[in-house]
Amino acid sequence: MVMDMKDVIALVNTNRGNGKKESLNRMRTLLKKIGNPEQRLSFVHIAGTNGKGSTASFISQILIQANLKTGIFTSPHLEKVNERIRFNEAFISDDDFIRTTEKVAAVVDAVEKECGERLYSFEILTAVALLYYYEQKCDIVVLEAGIGGRLDATNTIPVPEVAIVTSIGMDHTKMLGDTLEKIAGEKAGIIKEKGDVVLPSFTRPIDDVFQKMSEDQQASLHRVDINDAQDLNMTEQGSTFSYKQFDKVTVRMVGKHQVSNALLAIEAALILKGKGYELSGEDIIRGIEASYWPGRMEKIQDDPTIFIDGAHNPEGVERLRESIESLFPDEKLMIVVGMMKDKDYMRMIDNILPYANKVYTVSPDPYRGFAPRVVARQLQEKGIDARPFDSISDTVDFLKKQTDTNKKIIVFGSLYLIGDIKKQWK
């Protein structure tokens, strides 16, 4: 099968599958037919409602600083699908993407016939990534779960060197469950027999879910507490803190939650060091400082200050609110928001309204996005100064024309919105 990038995107980045996922048998069958590359790789496996990408960036940069050949698999992408599969600092090239996808595509029909089900695009993409990392002879792969954990395509890997769970929030409830405990149970599915898992402190009921899973799997549970970060100082440029033997660690990503993600990565790195990976203290400090994750409280302009943030679920918006509260406690902000219509968007917007003096609405997608005029009108009925944009391009044009250097602007919502703004901002 001869492919080009349009064919690749059609296979790995479109809706396909039968709408149900009751086991990992389909994914395991696919991997077996391409030689089980996952069996010959080592992993850091990351799950969580929010913070997976940032944490993947922290841990992968630490590994890269140590000159380890590092694969990084994340989702979704903001501008180009190649972003999802990286080797060290570089996105997979179109040529390599096409070549590895051709190998996987060659067995898709046979897998679907054998299983009597269609493969999901994410399953195919995961197989492509694992095959690519095997061919690159990666020392270790930082593997981010797509949705959930227990039945996620990435959970077909053997016991990882370390698993990380970043956060638990209400998202993808139709697939993962309608309570935080049910969602935690799905995320806890990445904990494997006698493995190591790192996670922050949650509420007692959620902590109990992970404690029980760890005991059932005879796994070692390592908890990280944000309060263990000493001398914490947060600004619009990032944060500094000290932790254990590490003094004055610098995080370039903005927000207290990014400090928590950095602590998870540091703890995971210490576990890897204990397992024989040659990671120095300097590698860890340099890796944290070198980390960057686009579209998460990312400053795209000064004078006026403009941040973009892909907060699109209740927990993500709560983290955004905390960042606003700590960085701009005495200011009223201009807010631009765009979300999918199947989200509880008004509840999330309400969480940010106390910090806004004006709100602009825009649809992130012409079919699945909310109706900006309807949302603006609903806000006006609450007494909010709100107006809609007709398109993302209109939004970008408007933002670029802002001249008040004292103004602070926050754009948040769907990652589709954030990705399109980044594309058009250049």
Short mmCIF file of C-alpha atoms in Angstrom, two decimals:
data_model
loop_
_atom_site.label_atom_id
_atom_site.label_comp_id
_atom_site.label_asym_id
_atom_site.label_seq_id
_atom_site.Cartn_x
_atom_site.Cartn_y
_atom_site.Cartn_z
CA MET A 1 0.00 0.00 0.00
CA VAL A 2 1.56 3.29 -1.14
CA MET A 3 0.47 6.25 0.99
CA ASP A 4 0.96 9.99 1.31
CA MET A 5 0.33 12.24 4.32
CA LYS A 6 -3.33 12.71 3.39
CA ASP A 7 -3.74 8.94 3.55
CA VAL A 8 -1.90 8.82 6.88
CA ILE A 9 -4.14 11.49 8.40
CA ALA A 10 -7.24 9.73 7.06
CA LEU A 11 -6.17 6.56 8.86
CA VAL A 12 -4.75 7.85 12.16
CA ASN A 13 -6.69 11.06 12.75
CA THR A 14 -10.33 10.50 11.78
CA ASN A 15 -13.32 8.93 13.49
CA ARG A 16 -13.40 5.20 12.90
CA GLY A 17 -14.25 2.20 15.05
CA ASN A 18 -17.44 0.63 16.31
CA GLY A 19 -18.07 2.95 19.24
CA LYS A 20 -17.35 0.32 21.88
CA LYS A 21 -14.24 -0.72 23.73
CA GLU A 22 -14.70 -3.63 26.10
CA SER A 23 -11.20 -5.09 26.05
CA LEU A 24 -7.70 -4.58 24.64
CA ASN A 25 -7.88 -7.70 22.45
CA ARG A 26 -8.20 -5.73 19.22
CA MET A 27 -5.13 -3.63 20.02
CA ARG A 28 -3.15 -6.66 21.13
CA THR A 29 -3.99 -8.41 17.87
CA LEU A 30 -2.77 -5.41 15.89
CA LEU A 31 0.51 -5.25 17.81
CA LYS A 32 1.09 -8.99 17.40
CA LYS A 33 0.75 -8.70 13.63
CA ILE A 34 3.45 -6.00 13.48
CA GLY A 35 5.87 -7.97 15.68
CA ASN A 36 4.98 -6.71 19.17
CA PRO A 37 7.39 -3.75 19.21
CA GLU A 38 6.10 -2.74 22.66
CA GLN A 39 7.65 -5.89 24.15
CA ARG A 40 11.13 -4.61 23.29
CA LEU A 41 10.78 -1.11 24.70
CA SER A 42 10.84 0.49 28.16
CA PHE A 43 8.24 3.04 29.22
CA VAL A 44 7.11 5.84 31.44
CA HIS A 45 3.31 5.63 31.23
CA ILE A 46 1.22 8.74 32.02
CA ALA A 47 -2.53 8.99 32.62
CA GLY A 48 -4.71 11.73 34.10
CA THR A 49 -7.52 14.13 33.28
CA ASN A 50 -5.21 17.14 32.88
CA GLY A 51 -1.47 17.71 33.03
CA LYS A 52 -0.37 14.66 31.01
CA GLY A 53 1.33 16.66 28.26
CA SER A 54 3.16 18.99 30.62
CA THR A 55 4.34 16.08 32.77
CA ALA A 56 5.44 14.20 29.65
CA SER A 57 7.44 17.26 28.63
CA PHE A 58 9.13 17.47 32.04
CA ILE A 59 10.13 13.81 32.23
CA SER A 60 11.15 13.54 28.57
CA GLN A 61 13.37 16.63 28.83
CA ILE A 62 15.08 15.12 31.87
CA LEU A 63 15.76 11.95 29.88
CA ILE A 64 16.99 13.91 26.87
CA GLN A 65 19.36 15.92 29.10
CA ALA A 66 20.83 12.58 30.18
CA ASN A 67 21.46 11.72 26.50
CA LEU A 68 18.94 8.89 26.52
CA LYS A 69 17.22 8.17 23.20
CA THR A 70 13.71 9.19 24.17
CA GLY A 71 10.39 8.63 22.45
CA ILE A 72 7.50 10.94 23.38
CA PHE A 73 3.90 10.04 22.46
CA THR A 74 1.24 12.64 23.31
CA SER A 75 -2.20 13.78 22.17
CA PRO A 76 -3.94 15.69 20.87
CA HIS A 77 -1.88 17.87 18.54
CA LEU A 78 -2.36 21.62 18.15
CA GLU A 79 -1.09 22.34 14.65
CA LYS A 80 0.22 19.19 12.97
CA VAL A 81 -0.41 15.50 13.66
CA ASN A 82 3.38 14.84 13.61
CA GLU A 83 3.52 16.57 17.01
CA ARG A 84 2.11 13.43 18.59
CA ILE A 85 5.12 11.24 17.81
CA ARG A 86 8.49 12.67 18.77
CA PHE A 87 11.99 11.28 19.05
CA ASN A 88 14.13 13.41 21.34
CA GLU A 89 13.46 17.00 20.24
CA ALA A 90 12.09 16.27 16.78
CA PHE A 91 8.61 15.49 15.44
CA ILE A 92 8.40 12.36 13.30
CA SER A 93 9.14 13.32 9.69
CA ASP A 94 6.49 12.93 7.00
CA ASP A 95 8.62 10.25 5.32
CA ASP A 96 8.96 8.20 8.52
CA PHE A 97 5.29 8.72 9.34
CA ILE A 98 4.25 7.44 5.92
CA ARG A 99 6.69 4.52 6.00
CA THR A 100 5.64 3.22 9.44
CA THR A 101 1.95 3.80 8.77
CA GLU A 102 2.20 1.76 5.57
CA LYS A 103 3.54 -1.16 7.62
CA VAL A 104 0.68 -0.94 10.11
CA ALA A 105 -1.97 -0.28 7.44
CA ALA A 106 -0.94 -3.50 5.70
CA VAL A 107 -2.39 -5.57 8.56
CA VAL A 108 -5.44 -3.45 9.49
CA ASP A 109 -7.86 -5.38 7.26
CA ALA A 110 -6.66 -8.71 8.65
CA VAL A 111 -7.03 -7.51 12.25
CA GLU A 112 -10.52 -6.17 11.62
CA LYS A 113 -11.59 -9.38 9.91
CA GLU A 114 -10.17 -11.52 12.70
CA CYS A 115 -11.75 -9.43 15.47
CA GLY A 116 -14.97 -8.60 13.64
CA GLU A 117 -14.55 -4.96 14.67
CA ARG A 118 -13.07 -1.80 13.20
CA LEU A 119 -9.93 -0.40 14.76
CA TYR A 120 -10.02 3.08 16.23
CA SER A 121 -7.73 5.65 14.64
CA PHE A 122 -5.99 6.12 18.00
CA GLU A 123 -5.23 2.41 18.14
CA ILE A 124 -3.61 2.56 14.71
CA LEU A 125 -1.69 5.72 15.64
CA THR A 126 -0.42 4.10 18.84
CA ALA A 127 0.80 1.08 16.88
CA VAL A 128 2.56 3.36 14.40
CA ALA A 129 4.28 5.20 17.26
CA LEU A 130 5.42 2.02 18.99
CA LEU A 131 6.80 0.61 15.75
CA TYR A 132 8.65 3.88 15.06
CA TYR A 133 10.17 3.96 18.55
CA TYR A 134 11.35 0.38 18.19
CA GLU A 135 12.97 1.23 14.85
CA GLN A 136 14.68 4.25 16.45
CA LYS A 137 16.06 1.98 19.18
CA CYS A 138 14.69 4.19 21.95
CA ASP A 139 16.18 3.73 25.41
CA ILE A 140 12.84 4.72 26.91
CA VAL A 141 9.45 5.95 25.71
CA VAL A 142 7.29 8.50 27.52
CA LEU A 143 3.81 7.28 26.65
CA GLU A 144 0.73 9.39 27.32
CA ALA A 145 -2.59 7.59 27.54
CA GLY A 146 -5.35 8.93 25.30
CA ILE A 147 -8.53 8.61 27.37
CA GLY A 148 -8.75 6.81 30.69
CA GLY A 149 -6.16 4.13 31.18
CA ARG A 150 -7.56 0.64 31.76
CA LEU A 151 -8.88 0.22 28.20
CA ASP A 152 -6.66 2.77 26.51
CA ALA A 153 -4.66 1.53 23.53
CA THR A 154 -1.42 2.47 25.30
CA ASN A 155 -2.19 0.07 28.15
CA THR A 156 -1.05 -2.90 26.07
CA ILE A 157 2.56 -2.19 27.07
CA PRO A 158 4.39 -4.40 29.59
CA VAL A 159 5.01 -3.16 33.14
CA PRO A 160 6.43 0.36 32.74
CA GLU A 161 9.53 1.52 34.58
CA VAL A 162 7.21 4.00 36.26
CA ALA A 163 3.58 5.02 35.83
CA ILE A 164 2.33 8.55 36.60
CA VAL A 165 -1.23 9.72 37.25
CA THR A 166 -1.40 13.51 37.05
CA SER A 167 -4.95 14.46 38.06
CA ILE A 168 -8.54 13.28 38.34
CA GLY A 169 -11.42 15.40 37.06
CA MET A 170 -14.83 15.14 35.45
CA ASP A 171 -14.22 14.62 31.73
CA HIS A 172 -15.18 11.96 29.17
CA THR A 173 -17.82 10.80 31.64
CA LYS A 174 -19.74 8.77 29.04
CA MET A 175 -16.71 6.52 28.63
CA LEU A 176 -15.07 6.66 32.05
CA GLY A 177 -17.95 7.00 34.49
CA ASP A 178 -20.00 9.71 36.13
CA THR A 179 -18.15 9.99 39.44
CA LEU A 180 -14.57 10.91 40.30
CA GLU A 181 -14.12 7.50 41.92
CA LYS A 182 -15.16 5.68 38.74
CA ILE A 183 -12.86 7.86 36.65
CA ALA A 184 -10.02 7.23 39.10
CA GLY A 185 -10.64 3.50 38.74
CA GLU A 186 -10.16 3.76 34.98
CA LYS A 187 -6.96 5.81 35.34
CA ALA A 188 -5.67 3.38 37.97
CA GLY A 189 -5.85 0.68 35.32
CA ILE A 190 -2.32 1.64 34.18
CA ILE A 191 -0.93 0.30 37.47
CA LYS A 192 0.64 -3.06 36.71
CA GLU A 193 1.93 -5.93 38.80
CA LYS A 194 4.90 -4.97 40.99
CA GLY A 195 5.29 -1.67 39.17
CA ASP A 196 5.90 1.83 40.50
CA VAL A 197 3.30 4.59 40.33
CA VAL A 198 3.68 8.29 41.15
CA LEU A 199 0.69 10.53 41.82
CA PRO A 200 -0.31 13.62 43.78
CA SER A 201 -2.44 13.56 46.91
CA PHE A 202 -6.15 13.53 46.03
CA THR A 203 -9.23 13.46 48.24
CA ARG A 204 -9.54 10.47 50.55
CA PRO A 205 -12.04 8.50 48.37
CA ILE A 206 -9.83 8.87 45.29
CA ASP A 207 -6.67 8.10 47.25
CA ASP A 208 -8.36 4.92 48.42
CA VAL A 209 -8.99 3.83 44.80
CA PHE A 210 -5.28 4.05 44.00
CA GLN A 211 -4.25 2.50 47.30
CA LYS A 212 -6.44 -0.55 46.67
CA MET A 213 -5.25 -0.96 43.07
CA SER A 214 -1.62 -0.71 44.20
CA GLU A 215 -2.18 -3.31 46.88
CA ASP A 216 -3.98 -5.63 44.44
CA GLN A 217 -1.09 -5.33 41.99
CA GLN A 218 1.62 -5.37 44.68
CA ALA A 219 2.80 -2.09 43.21
CA SER A 220 4.79 0.62 44.98
CA LEU A 221 2.83 3.85 45.43
CA HIS A 222 4.77 7.14 45.58
CA ARG A 223 2.75 10.22 46.58
CA VAL A 224 3.82 13.79 45.83
CA ASP A 225 2.48 16.78 47.77
CA ILE A 226 2.64 20.31 46.34
CA ASN A 227 3.24 21.55 49.90
CA ASP A 228 6.63 19.84 49.80
CA ALA A 229 7.78 22.46 47.29
CA GLN A 230 9.71 24.98 49.39
CA ASP A 231 10.38 28.69 48.70
CA LEU A 232 7.77 28.67 45.94
CA ASN A 233 7.66 31.85 43.86
CA MET A 234 5.24 32.22 40.93
CA THR A 235 5.22 34.93 38.24
CA GLU A 236 3.93 35.44 34.68
CA GLN A 237 7.22 33.90 33.50
CA GLY A 238 6.92 30.69 35.52
CA SER A 239 7.95 29.51 38.97
CA THR A 240 10.93 28.67 41.13
CA PHE A 241 10.99 26.27 44.08
CA SER A 242 13.14 23.84 46.03
CA TYR A 243 12.33 20.17 46.53
CA LYS A 244 14.26 17.50 48.42
CA GLN A 245 17.89 17.81 47.30
CA PHE A 246 17.07 20.20 44.46
CA ASP A 247 17.49 23.93 45.10
CA LYS A 248 16.01 26.75 43.01
CA VAL A 249 14.36 24.61 40.36
CA THR A 250 12.95 26.78 37.54
CA VAL A 251 9.70 25.96 35.75
CA ARG A 252 8.99 28.02 32.64
CA MET A 253 5.38 26.88 32.42
CA VAL A 254 2.94 29.12 34.28
CA GLY A 255 0.75 28.10 37.22
CA LYS A 256 0.94 26.24 40.52
CA HIS A 257 -0.36 23.08 38.83
CA GLN A 258 2.79 23.06 36.68
CA VAL A 259 4.88 22.94 39.83
CA SER A 260 2.85 19.87 40.85
CA ASN A 261 3.50 18.31 37.43
CA ALA A 262 7.22 19.07 37.78
CA LEU A 263 7.28 17.34 41.17
CA LEU A 264 5.69 14.24 39.63
CA ALA A 265 8.41 14.22 36.95
CA ILE A 266 11.20 14.70 39.49
CA GLU A 267 9.88 11.83 41.62
CA ALA A 268 9.58 9.62 38.52
CA ALA A 269 13.15 10.52 37.53
CA LEU A 270 14.42 9.54 40.98
CA ILE A 271 12.70 6.16 40.59
CA LEU A 272 14.32 5.70 37.17
CA LYS A 273 17.69 6.64 38.67
CA GLY A 274 17.16 3.98 41.33
CA LYS A 275 16.56 1.44 38.54
CA GLY A 276 19.89 2.14 36.93
CA TYR A 277 19.16 4.95 34.51
CA GLU A 278 22.07 7.38 34.56
CA LEU A 279 20.29 10.59 35.54
CA SER A 280 22.24 13.24 37.42
CA GLY A 281 20.80 15.98 39.59
CA GLU A 282 21.85 18.47 36.92
CA ASP A 283 19.98 16.48 34.27
CA ILE A 284 16.84 16.74 36.38
CA ILE A 285 17.15 20.48 37.06
CA ARG A 286 18.05 21.28 33.43
CA GLY A 287 15.25 19.06 32.14
CA ILE A 288 12.62 20.82 34.24
CA GLU A 289 13.85 24.25 33.12
CA ALA A 290 14.00 23.23 29.44
CA SER A 291 10.41 21.98 29.42
CA TYR A 292 7.74 23.75 27.44
CA TRP A 293 4.22 22.68 26.56
CA PRO A 294 2.29 24.79 24.06
CA GLY A 295 -1.23 26.03 24.62
CA ARG A 296 -1.25 25.70 28.40
CA MET A 297 -1.14 29.15 30.01
CA GLU A 298 1.18 30.07 27.14
CA LYS A 299 2.02 33.75 26.77
CA ILE A 300 1.90 34.62 23.08
CA GLN A 301 2.34 38.38 23.44
CA ASP A 302 3.45 41.16 25.78
CA ASP A 303 2.00 44.69 25.76
CA PRO A 304 -0.81 43.80 25.94
CA THR A 305 -0.28 40.51 27.70
CA ILE A 306 -2.10 37.65 25.98
CA PHE A 307 -2.23 34.12 27.36
CA ILE A 308 -3.80 31.12 25.62
CA ASP A 309 -4.91 28.09 27.61
CA GLY A 310 -6.52 24.84 26.50
CA ALA A 311 -8.71 24.58 29.60
CA HIS A 312 -11.75 22.71 28.31
CA ASN A 313 -13.00 20.69 31.28
CA PRO A 314 -13.98 21.67 34.85
CA GLU A 315 -10.66 20.71 36.41
CA GLY A 316 -8.67 22.52 33.71
CA VAL A 317 -10.75 25.67 34.15
CA GLU A 318 -10.29 25.47 37.92
CA ARG A 319 -6.50 25.38 37.39
CA LEU A 320 -6.84 28.38 35.06
CA ARG A 321 -8.86 30.23 37.71
CA GLU A 322 -6.17 29.51 40.31
CA SER A 323 -3.49 30.86 37.96
CA ILE A 324 -5.48 34.03 37.30
CA GLU A 325 -6.09 34.48 41.03
CA SER A 326 -2.39 34.22 41.87
CA LEU A 327 -1.02 36.22 38.93
CA PHE A 328 -3.64 38.94 38.50
CA PRO A 329 -5.42 39.22 41.88
CA ASP A 330 -6.43 42.86 41.53
CA GLU A 331 -7.13 43.09 37.80
CA LYS A 332 -10.14 42.61 35.58
CA LEU A 333 -9.33 40.71 32.41
CA MET A 334 -10.59 40.51 28.86
CA ILE A 335 -11.69 36.91 28.32
CA VAL A 336 -12.08 35.08 25.00
CA VAL A 337 -13.69 31.64 25.22
CA GLY A 338 -14.64 28.90 22.75
CA MET A 339 -15.81 25.40 23.69
CA MET A 340 -17.54 22.36 22.24
CA LYS A 341 -21.31 22.30 22.60
CA ASP A 342 -21.33 18.95 24.42
CA LYS A 343 -19.40 20.46 27.34
CA ASP A 344 -20.94 22.12 30.40
CA TYR A 345 -19.46 25.35 29.07
CA MET A 346 -21.60 27.86 30.95
CA ARG A 347 -20.62 26.36 34.29
CA MET A 348 -16.96 26.64 33.32
CA ILE A 349 -17.32 30.20 32.02
CA ASP A 350 -19.08 31.14 35.27
CA ASN A 351 -15.95 30.03 37.15
CA ILE A 352 -13.90 32.69 35.33
CA LEU A 353 -16.48 35.51 35.25
CA PRO A 354 -15.46 37.09 38.60
CA TYR A 355 -12.13 38.01 36.96
CA ALA A 356 -13.56 39.38 33.69
CA ASN A 357 -14.67 42.84 32.64
CA LYS A 358 -15.50 41.75 29.10
CA VAL A 359 -16.10 38.37 27.46
CA TYR A 360 -15.85 37.44 23.79
CA THR A 361 -17.22 34.15 22.48
CA VAL A 362 -16.12 32.17 19.40
CA SER A 363 -16.88 28.70 18.08
CA PRO A 364 -13.84 26.37 17.94
CA ASP A 365 -15.54 24.18 15.32
CA PRO A 366 -18.38 24.97 12.90
CA TYR A 367 -20.18 21.69 13.64
CA ARG A 368 -19.26 20.69 17.18
CA GLY A 369 -18.58 24.07 18.75
CA PHE A 370 -21.03 26.05 20.87
CA ALA A 371 -23.05 28.86 19.25
CA PRO A 372 -21.13 32.05 20.10
CA ARG A 373 -24.10 34.37 19.62
CA VAL A 374 -26.29 32.29 21.91
CA VAL A 375 -23.60 32.11 24.57
CA ALA A 376 -22.92 35.85 24.34
CA ARG A 377 -26.61 36.57 24.73
CA GLN A 378 -26.83 34.28 27.78
CA LEU A 379 -23.93 36.18 29.32
CA GLN A 380 -25.54 39.54 28.51
CA GLU A 381 -28.67 38.37 30.33
CA LYS A 382 -26.44 37.92 33.41
CA GLY A 383 -25.30 41.52 33.07
CA ILE A 384 -21.95 40.64 31.50
CA ASP A 385 -20.44 42.81 28.74
CA ALA A 386 -20.22 40.09 26.07
CA ARG A 387 -20.07 39.91 22.28
CA PRO A 388 -19.54 37.10 19.75
CA PHE A 389 -16.97 36.65 17.01
CA ASP A 390 -17.98 35.10 13.68
CA SER A 391 -14.74 33.17 13.26
CA ILE A 392 -11.38 32.39 14.78
CA SER A 393 -9.69 34.54 12.13
CA ASP A 394 -11.84 37.49 13.26
CA THR A 395 -10.75 36.76 16.81
CA VAL A 396 -7.06 36.78 15.86
CA ASP A 397 -7.45 40.02 13.89
CA PHE A 398 -9.16 41.64 16.87
CA LEU A 399 -6.48 40.50 19.32
CA LYS A 400 -3.67 41.75 17.10
CA LYS A 401 -5.26 45.20 17.00
CA GLN A 402 -5.25 45.62 20.79
CA THR A 403 -2.96 48.50 21.78
CA ASP A 404 -3.63 49.02 25.49
CA THR A 405 -0.33 47.85 26.99
CA ASN A 406 -1.87 47.51 30.45
CA LYS A 407 -4.54 45.09 29.28
CA LYS A 408 -4.45 41.40 30.24
CA ILE A 409 -6.21 38.99 27.87
CA ILE A 410 -6.92 35.30 28.50
CA VAL A 411 -8.06 33.05 25.63
CA PHE A 412 -9.25 29.65 26.80
CA GLY A 413 -11.31 26.63 25.82
CA SER A 414 -11.09 23.87 23.24
CA LEU A 415 -7.67 22.77 22.06
CA TYR A 416 -9.04 23.17 18.53
CA LEU A 417 -9.45 26.87 19.28
CA ILE A 418 -5.98 27.14 20.80
CA GLY A 419 -4.38 25.25 17.89
CA ASP A 420 -6.06 27.45 15.27
CA ILE A 421 -5.03 30.62 17.08
CA LYS A 422 -1.41 29.41 17.20
CA LYS A 423 -1.50 28.65 13.46
CA GLN A 424 -2.94 32.05 12.59
CA TRP A 425 -0.83 34.03 15.04
CA LYS A 426 2.39 33.50 13.11
#
